[in-house]
Tab-separated table of C-alpha atoms and ligand atoms in Angstrom:
chain	number	residue	atom	x	y	z
N	237	MET	CA	128.903	81.109	96.561
N	238	ASN	CA	127.656	78.015	94.845
N	239	ARG	CA	124.785	75.768	95.956
N	240	GLN	CA	125.390	72.960	93.449
N	241	PRO	CA	126.102	69.667	95.240
N	242	VAL	CA	129.408	67.895	95.677
N	243	ALA	CA	129.084	64.428	94.114
N	244	VAL	CA	130.964	61.497	95.611
N	245	PHE	CA	131.246	57.904	94.491
N	246	ASP	CA	132.866	54.707	95.692
N	247	SER	CA	132.717	51.000	94.882
N	248	GLY	CA	130.349	50.627	97.848
N	249	LEU	CA	129.867	52.107	101.276
N	250	GLY	CA	133.540	52.660	102.186
N	251	GLY	CA	133.584	56.119	100.604
N	252	LEU	CA	131.421	57.278	103.490
N	253	SER	CA	134.646	57.321	105.549
N	254	VAL	CA	135.658	60.213	103.268
N	255	VAL	CA	132.229	61.850	103.427
N	256	ARG	CA	132.408	61.766	107.234
N	257	HIS	CA	135.343	64.203	107.102
N	258	LEU	CA	133.681	66.218	104.365
N	259	ARG	CA	130.514	66.685	106.418
N	260	ARG	CA	132.533	67.971	109.368
N	261	LEU	CA	134.772	70.243	107.355
N	262	LEU	CA	132.096	71.557	104.977
N	263	PRO	CA	128.768	71.366	106.854
N	264	HIS	CA	127.101	73.753	104.384
N	265	GLU	CA	127.583	71.553	101.337
N	266	ASP	CA	124.924	69.305	99.831
N	267	ILE	CA	126.385	65.888	99.005
N	268	VAL	CA	125.098	63.305	96.543
N	269	TYR	CA	126.719	59.895	97.075
N	270	PHE	CA	126.672	56.862	94.823
N	271	GLY	CA	127.874	53.465	96.095
N	272	ASP	CA	128.179	50.736	93.485
N	273	THR	CA	127.146	48.019	95.923
N	274	ALA	CA	126.029	45.693	93.108
N	275	ARG	CA	129.566	45.449	91.733
N	276	VAL	CA	131.754	45.879	94.843
N	277	PRO	CA	134.571	44.890	95.466
N	278	TYR	CA	136.704	46.719	92.930
N	279	GLY	CA	139.947	46.020	94.799
N	280	ILE	CA	140.409	42.527	93.345
N	281	LYS	CA	139.552	43.520	89.755
N	282	SER	CA	141.790	44.460	86.847
N	283	GLN	CA	141.895	47.935	85.320
N	284	PRO	CA	139.399	47.642	82.397
N	285	PRO	CA	136.285	46.861	84.486
N	286	VAL	CA	137.294	49.416	87.128
N	287	VAL	CA	137.560	52.136	84.455
N	288	HIS	CA	134.256	51.037	82.932
N	289	PHE	CA	132.392	51.061	86.275
N	290	ALA	CA	133.992	54.341	87.363
N	291	LEU	CA	132.842	56.092	84.171
N	292	GLU	CA	129.285	54.841	84.632
N	293	ASN	CA	129.256	55.971	88.267
N	294	ALA	CA	130.591	59.431	87.413
N	295	ARG	CA	128.152	59.876	84.532
N	296	PHE	CA	125.239	58.819	86.749
N	297	LEU	CA	126.203	61.606	89.147
N	298	GLN	CA	126.440	64.194	86.382
N	299	GLN	CA	122.619	64.382	86.265
N	300	PHE	CA	122.768	66.236	89.630
N	301	ASP	CA	124.844	69.015	88.067
N	302	PRO	CA	127.640	68.758	90.663
N	303	LYS	CA	130.279	71.445	91.059
N	304	LEU	CA	132.916	68.778	91.809
N	305	ILE	CA	133.113	64.990	91.709
N	306	ALA	CA	135.089	63.287	94.469
N	307	VAL	CA	136.355	59.785	93.758
N	308	ALA	CA	136.227	58.416	97.303
N	309	CYS	CA	137.667	55.041	96.325
N	310	ASN	CA	141.378	54.340	96.433
N	311	THR	CA	141.143	51.604	93.810
N	312	VAL	CA	139.382	53.897	91.313
N	313	SER	CA	141.739	56.761	92.169
N	314	ALA	CA	144.718	54.476	91.460
N	315	LEU	CA	143.362	52.834	88.295
N	316	ALA	CA	140.936	55.227	86.613
N	317	LEU	CA	141.271	58.849	87.729
N	318	PRO	CA	142.503	60.341	84.409
N	319	GLU	CA	139.683	58.576	82.528
N	320	VAL	CA	137.057	59.952	84.940
N	321	ALA	CA	138.549	63.463	84.862
N	322	GLU	CA	138.519	63.429	81.082
N	323	ALA	CA	134.938	62.166	80.807
N	324	VAL	CA	133.164	64.682	83.049
N	325	GLY	CA	133.150	68.414	82.554
N	326	VAL	CA	133.703	69.293	86.240
N	327	PRO	CA	136.725	69.214	88.572
N	328	VAL	CA	137.513	65.727	89.880
N	329	VAL	CA	139.373	65.049	93.136
N	330	GLY	CA	140.624	61.551	93.991
N	331	VAL	CA	141.920	60.229	97.302
N	332	LEU	CA	145.377	59.216	96.096
N	333	GLU	CA	147.121	62.534	95.511
N	334	PRO	CA	146.048	64.164	98.830
N	335	GLY	CA	147.119	61.065	100.796
N	336	ALA	CA	150.438	60.821	98.967
N	337	ARG	CA	151.074	64.534	99.486
N	338	ALA	CA	150.544	64.279	103.264
N	339	ALA	CA	152.791	61.201	103.469
N	340	ALA	CA	155.514	62.842	101.379
N	341	THR	CA	155.511	65.847	103.713
N	342	LEU	CA	156.017	63.575	106.715
N	343	ALA	CA	158.666	61.540	104.889
N	344	VAL	CA	161.117	64.433	104.857
N	345	ARG	CA	162.203	63.096	108.251
N	346	GLY	CA	163.527	59.945	106.493
N	347	GLY	CA	162.546	56.274	106.647
N	348	ALA	CA	160.174	54.289	104.450
N	349	ILE	CA	156.541	54.987	103.579
N	350	LEU	CA	154.202	52.039	103.967
N	351	LEU	CA	151.220	51.869	101.643
N	352	LEU	CA	148.301	49.735	102.791
N	353	GLY	CA	145.575	49.148	100.194
N	354	THR	CA	143.650	46.677	98.095
N	355	GLU	CA	145.490	44.276	95.807
N	356	ALA	CA	144.589	46.425	92.775
N	357	THR	CA	145.737	49.687	94.407
N	358	VAL	CA	149.069	48.282	95.565
N	359	SER	CA	149.867	46.424	92.345
N	360	SER	CA	148.943	49.463	90.177
N	361	GLY	CA	152.031	51.291	91.481
N	362	ALA	CA	150.049	54.565	91.337
N	363	TYR	CA	150.733	55.620	94.948
N	364	GLU	CA	154.386	54.723	94.489
N	365	ALA	CA	154.584	56.886	91.349
N	366	ALA	CA	152.979	59.847	93.152
N	367	LEU	CA	155.198	59.401	96.213
N	368	THR	CA	158.451	59.206	94.255
N	369	ARG	CA	157.378	62.312	92.301
N	370	LEU	CA	156.609	64.188	95.534
N	371	ALA	CA	159.548	62.845	97.570
N	372	PRO	CA	162.239	61.654	95.136
N	373	GLY	CA	164.284	58.750	96.462
N	374	VAL	CA	161.766	57.753	99.121
N	375	ARG	CA	161.404	54.024	99.806
N	376	VAL	CA	157.803	52.808	99.431
N	377	ILE	CA	156.642	49.428	100.717
N	378	GLY	CA	153.222	48.316	99.472
N	379	VAL	CA	151.243	45.749	101.444
N	380	PRO	CA	147.790	44.583	100.326
N	381	CYS	CA	145.506	43.837	103.285
N	382	PRO	CA	142.444	42.270	101.611
N	383	LEU	CA	140.960	40.748	104.763
N	384	PHE	CA	140.429	44.155	106.359
N	385	VAL	CA	137.529	44.979	103.999
N	386	PRO	CA	135.248	42.013	104.866
N	387	LEU	CA	136.190	42.292	108.549
N	388	VAL	CA	134.972	45.897	108.665
N	389	GLU	CA	131.856	45.087	106.651
N	390	GLU	CA	131.087	42.297	109.108
N	391	GLY	CA	131.025	44.860	111.888
N	392	ARG	CA	134.332	43.989	113.518
N	393	VAL	CA	136.078	46.890	115.208
N	394	ALA	CA	139.734	47.700	115.903
N	395	SER	CA	139.621	46.146	119.388
N	396	ASP	CA	138.372	42.784	118.056
N	397	PRO	CA	140.998	40.045	118.693
N	398	ILE	CA	140.556	38.660	115.163
N	399	VAL	CA	141.255	42.085	113.668
N	400	ALA	CA	144.327	42.429	115.893
N	401	ALA	CA	145.571	38.977	114.782
N	402	VAL	CA	145.062	39.777	111.077
N	403	ALA	CA	146.783	43.160	111.482
N	404	ARG	CA	149.753	41.443	113.157
N	405	GLU	CA	149.883	38.837	110.382
N	406	TYR	CA	150.105	41.532	107.694
N	407	LEU	CA	152.185	44.103	109.495
N	408	ALA	CA	154.434	42.552	112.130
N	409	PRO	CA	157.006	41.497	109.467
N	410	LEU	CA	157.500	45.185	108.692
N	411	ARG	CA	158.894	45.990	112.098
N	412	GLY	CA	162.588	46.695	111.711
N	413	GLN	CA	162.128	48.117	108.188
N	414	ASP	CA	162.357	51.722	109.381
N	415	VAL	CA	158.756	52.552	108.442
N	416	ARG	CA	157.940	56.083	109.643
N	417	VAL	CA	154.687	56.774	107.764
N	418	ALA	CA	151.792	54.460	106.885
N	419	ILE	CA	149.092	55.449	104.390
N	420	LEU	CA	145.626	54.037	104.969
N	421	GLY	CA	145.087	53.679	101.212
N	422	CYS	CA	141.690	52.007	101.317
N	423	THR	CA	138.336	53.409	102.398
N	424	HIS	CA	137.793	50.735	105.047
N	425	TYR	CA	141.115	50.907	106.867
N	426	PRO	CA	140.481	54.089	108.911
N	427	LEU	CA	137.912	52.091	110.892
N	428	LEU	CA	140.732	49.741	111.981
N	429	ARG	CA	143.261	52.502	112.574
N	430	ASP	CA	144.048	51.583	116.199
N	431	ALA	CA	144.687	47.911	115.365
N	432	ILE	CA	146.913	48.892	112.426
N	433	SER	CA	148.816	51.379	114.539
N	434	ALA	CA	149.309	48.827	117.350
N	435	ALA	CA	150.608	46.193	114.906
N	436	LEU	CA	153.100	48.639	113.421
N	437	GLY	CA	154.418	49.732	116.795
N	438	VAL	CA	155.287	53.182	118.113
N	439	GLY	CA	156.743	55.955	115.998
N	440	VAL	CA	154.756	55.319	112.795
N	441	GLU	CA	152.634	58.276	111.667
N	442	ILE	CA	149.319	57.290	110.102
N	443	VAL	CA	147.939	59.143	107.075
N	444	ASP	CA	144.207	58.828	106.427
N	445	SER	CA	143.749	59.496	102.695
N	446	GLY	CA	140.064	60.273	103.257
N	447	ARG	CA	140.762	63.020	105.752
N	448	GLU	CA	143.410	64.566	103.506
N	449	THR	CA	140.966	64.419	100.589
N	450	SER	CA	138.329	66.404	102.462
N	451	HIS	CA	140.899	69.199	102.852
N	452	ALA	CA	141.807	68.996	99.148
N	453	ILE	CA	138.109	69.322	98.248
N	454	ARG	CA	137.687	72.349	100.504
N	455	ASP	CA	140.778	73.964	98.946
N	456	ALA	CA	139.547	73.256	95.398
N	457	LEU	CA	136.112	74.740	96.125
N	458	ALA	CA	137.593	77.762	97.904
N	459	ALA	CA	140.022	78.417	95.051
N	460	ALA	CA	137.133	78.360	92.562
N	461	ASP	CA	135.001	80.552	94.863
N	462	ALA	CA	132.480	77.708	94.812
N	463	LEU	CA	131.861	77.066	98.523
N	464	SER	CA	128.219	76.920	99.575
N	465	ASP	CA	126.270	79.576	101.412
N	466	PRO	CA	127.298	79.580	105.132
N	467	GLN	CA	123.621	79.907	106.146
N	468	HIS	CA	122.772	76.665	104.361
N	469	VAL	CA	122.542	73.376	106.280
N	470	GLY	CA	124.142	70.741	104.049
N	471	SER	CA	122.241	67.576	103.203
N	472	ILE	CA	123.300	64.122	102.087
N	473	ARG	CA	121.469	62.008	99.538
N	474	CYS	CA	122.620	58.414	98.978
N	475	PHE	CA	122.104	56.143	95.978
N	476	VAL	CA	123.246	52.532	95.689
N	477	SER	CA	123.078	49.888	92.974
N	478	ASP	CA	122.027	47.107	95.386
N	479	ASN	CA	120.839	46.391	98.919
N	480	PRO	CA	120.001	49.864	100.311
N	481	ALA	CA	119.104	48.460	103.751
N	482	ARG	CA	122.568	46.976	104.267
N	483	PHE	CA	124.160	50.214	103.051
N	484	GLY	CA	122.154	52.218	105.597
N	485	ARG	CA	122.953	49.859	108.458
N	486	ILE	CA	126.699	49.444	107.893
N	487	GLY	CA	127.274	52.808	106.245
N	488	SER	CA	126.205	54.733	109.324
N	489	ARG	CA	129.289	53.338	111.116
N	490	PHE	CA	131.489	54.825	108.398
N	491	LEU	CA	129.608	58.113	108.315
N	492	GLU	CA	129.215	58.304	112.107
N	493	GLU	CA	125.684	59.592	111.667
N	494	PRO	CA	122.401	57.869	110.864
N	495	ILE	CA	121.540	57.409	107.202
N	496	ASP	CA	117.805	58.056	106.844
N	497	ALA	CA	116.992	57.082	103.297
N	498	VAL	CA	118.966	55.244	100.663
N	499	GLU	CA	117.690	55.204	97.093
N	500	LEU	CA	118.136	52.141	94.893
N	501	VAL	CA	119.318	52.654	91.316
N	502	PRO	CA	119.523	49.299	89.574
N	503	PRO	CA	122.412	48.943	87.098
N	504	GLU	CA	120.134	49.245	84.043
N	505	ALA	CA	119.024	52.701	85.272
N	506	TYR	CA	122.458	54.122	85.953
N	507	VAL	CA	123.904	52.623	82.807
N	508	ALA	CA	121.085	54.406	80.897
N	509	ALA	CA	121.866	57.664	82.763
N	510	ALA	CA	125.546	57.209	81.902
N	511	LEU	CA	124.705	56.724	78.220
N	512	ASP	CA	122.515	59.858	78.210
N	513	ALA	CA	125.317	61.918	79.788
N	514	ALA	CA	127.844	60.569	77.267
N	515	ARG	CA	125.472	61.325	74.360
N	516	GLN	CA	124.914	64.882	75.604
N	517	GLU	CA	128.643	65.406	75.920
N	518	LEU	CA	129.153	64.255	72.350
N	519	GLY	CA	126.246	66.448	71.184
N	520	LEU	CA	124.257	63.460	69.839
M	821	DGL	N1	136.657	51.292	98.182
M	821	DGL	C1	137.735	50.369	97.935
M	821	DGL	C2	139.071	51.131	98.050
M	821	DGL	O1	139.178	52.141	98.695
M	821	DGL	C3	137.699	49.190	98.881
M	821	DGL	C4	136.579	48.204	98.601
M	821	DGL	C5	136.701	47.530	97.234
M	821	DGL	O2	137.581	46.651	97.059
M	821	DGL	O3	135.926	47.890	96.360
M	821	DGL	O4	140.031	50.717	97.460
């Protein structure tokens, strides 16, 4: 048994769609979440700043002595996971591998796998590399859907006619391409799942990377005998780099529970925490 927290970070509030599954699956775990709301979105950035931000986020979370760090951001998982894993001295789980694994299992029935994600995630080719490793010969079609992120953040839901129109615009051309599996490879897309599914038509299985990741985290903790005490009621503590009120208001839709308190950590503070952690690691 291990009462250290599970640390989670994302470019903003989207990672709460992963935490939602984690809270249900592992209700005894304490979670510390960091959302880099001052620097979101990551999905339109190139690799160097994403690596840089991801390392600062992970090092900020190291001060809580976590037993595992979950990278609940598809863009970071696609562009910076090895760098994060190398920089912190604890197990790191990203959202990409669990999502790709679930899709590859479904793909044994044939047909193409559709990857939906940010521009950075799709153009990185990281999902494609994982999928072709897990299911050699599989056809992967990547489609960036950038408008989905602001639509969700604006409070629009799957039944909204504008969401349905945007989903059709992105996805209707794929009908007839023998797509059997679609990966929701962005933290925001699970909230639009029904609209995405309707635009793709019947017979397409949807993989929610966040849900798969919660299972991967449980398996990693169980394998290390590091699950929390079953008598313990897990808590969640949230930190953001900007606008805690907005995070609380919109984030509760992702988390599907109220968010009581959100703590603000301005960039200068978490950059200082990141430097301290790096210095300690180097023994300086
Ligand atoms: N969290 C990001 C992802 O899953 C979406 C938002 C962003 O672009 O930062 O890729």
